[in-house]
Short mmCIF file of C-alpha atoms in Angstrom, two decimals:
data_model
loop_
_atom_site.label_atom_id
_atom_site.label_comp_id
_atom_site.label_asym_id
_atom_site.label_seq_id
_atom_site.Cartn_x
_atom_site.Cartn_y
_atom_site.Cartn_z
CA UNK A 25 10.87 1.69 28.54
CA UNK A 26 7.63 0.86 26.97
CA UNK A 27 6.54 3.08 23.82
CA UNK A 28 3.30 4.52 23.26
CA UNK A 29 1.32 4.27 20.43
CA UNK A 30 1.53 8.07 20.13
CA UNK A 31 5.82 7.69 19.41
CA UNK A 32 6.44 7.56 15.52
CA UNK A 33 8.36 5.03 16.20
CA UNK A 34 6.10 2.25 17.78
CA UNK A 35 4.42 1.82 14.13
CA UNK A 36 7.74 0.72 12.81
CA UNK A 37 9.18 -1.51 15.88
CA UNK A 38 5.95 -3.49 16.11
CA UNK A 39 5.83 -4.33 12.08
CA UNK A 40 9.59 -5.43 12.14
CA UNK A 41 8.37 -7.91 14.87
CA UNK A 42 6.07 -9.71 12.02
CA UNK A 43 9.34 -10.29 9.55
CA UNK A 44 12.07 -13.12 10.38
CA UNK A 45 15.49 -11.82 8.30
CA UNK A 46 16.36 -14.70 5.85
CA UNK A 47 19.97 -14.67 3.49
CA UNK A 48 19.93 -10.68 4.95
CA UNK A 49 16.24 -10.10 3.78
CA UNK A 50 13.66 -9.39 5.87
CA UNK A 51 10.32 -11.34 4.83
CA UNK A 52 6.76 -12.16 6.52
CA UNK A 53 6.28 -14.99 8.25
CA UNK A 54 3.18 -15.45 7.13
CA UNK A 55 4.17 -14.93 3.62
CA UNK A 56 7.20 -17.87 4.20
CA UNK A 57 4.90 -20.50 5.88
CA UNK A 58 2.25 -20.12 2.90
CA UNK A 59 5.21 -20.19 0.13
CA UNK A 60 6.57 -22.97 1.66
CA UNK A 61 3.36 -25.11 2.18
CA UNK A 62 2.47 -24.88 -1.30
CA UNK A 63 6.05 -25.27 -2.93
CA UNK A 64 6.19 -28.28 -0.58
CA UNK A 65 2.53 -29.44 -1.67
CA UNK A 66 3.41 -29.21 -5.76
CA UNK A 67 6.90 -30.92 -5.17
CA UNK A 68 5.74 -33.77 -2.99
CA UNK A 69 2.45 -34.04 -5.55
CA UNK A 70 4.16 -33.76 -9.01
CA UNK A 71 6.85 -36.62 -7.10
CA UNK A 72 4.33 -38.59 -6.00
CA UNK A 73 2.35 -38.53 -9.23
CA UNK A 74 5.35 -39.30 -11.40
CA UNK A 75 5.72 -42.75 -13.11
CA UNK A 76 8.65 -44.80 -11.99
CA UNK A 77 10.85 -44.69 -14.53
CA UNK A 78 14.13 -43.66 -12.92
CA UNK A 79 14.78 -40.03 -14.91
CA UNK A 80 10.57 -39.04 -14.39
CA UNK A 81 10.06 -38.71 -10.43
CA UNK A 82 13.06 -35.60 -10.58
CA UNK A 83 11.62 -34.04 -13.54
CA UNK A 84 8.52 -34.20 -11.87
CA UNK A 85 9.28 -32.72 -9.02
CA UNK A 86 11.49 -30.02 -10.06
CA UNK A 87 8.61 -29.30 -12.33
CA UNK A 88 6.17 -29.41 -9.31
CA UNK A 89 8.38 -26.81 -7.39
CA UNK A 90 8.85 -24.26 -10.83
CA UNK A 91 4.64 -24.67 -10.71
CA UNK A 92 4.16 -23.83 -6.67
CA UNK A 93 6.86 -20.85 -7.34
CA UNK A 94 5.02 -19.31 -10.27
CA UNK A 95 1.83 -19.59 -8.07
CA UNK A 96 3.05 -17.96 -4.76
CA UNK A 97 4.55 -15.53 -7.41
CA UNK A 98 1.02 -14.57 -8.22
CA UNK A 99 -0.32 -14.75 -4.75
CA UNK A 100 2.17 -13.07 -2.69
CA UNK A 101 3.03 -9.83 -3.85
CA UNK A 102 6.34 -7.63 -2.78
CA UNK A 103 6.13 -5.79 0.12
CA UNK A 104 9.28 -3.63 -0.69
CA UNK A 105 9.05 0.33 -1.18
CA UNK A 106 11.92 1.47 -3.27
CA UNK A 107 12.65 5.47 -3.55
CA UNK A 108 14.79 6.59 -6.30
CA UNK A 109 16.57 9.57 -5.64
CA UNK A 110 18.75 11.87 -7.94
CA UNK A 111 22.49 11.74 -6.83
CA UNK A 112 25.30 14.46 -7.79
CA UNK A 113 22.45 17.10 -8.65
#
């Protein structure tokens, strides 16, 4: 059966369809396929760019991926409502 725009319902069923569940967390896909393009941009980059002394290219890189995490940290902000509630009162 097909819902109507009308049901209170429909407003939640057709947002779940834009998240993907990942380790039992529900997130955007558009939110993932940015965060991942730009972690995977700074990694690759800061690798690349690295001289090639054999200890540099991993610091590099690991360095590349803490600097593409603190910027989709920045960019993409949480989507999560939390409601506190008073228990036992």
């Amino acid at each position: 059966m097909a819902k109507s725009k009308a049901d209170p319902t429909y407003q939640k069923t057709q947002d779940h369809s834009e998240y993907v569940e990942v380790w039992e967390d529900f997130v955007s896909i558009k939110d993932l396929v940015i965060s991942f393009i730009i972690c995977s941009i700074m990694t690759l980059g800061a690798y690349l760019l690295a001289p090639n002394d054999p200890p540099k290219p991993l610091f590099f890189g690991l360095s590349g991926a803490l600097i593409g995490f603190i910027i989709c940290s920045v960019i993409i902000k949480p989507k999560r409502n939390l409601i506190e509630t008073e228990e036992g009162k």
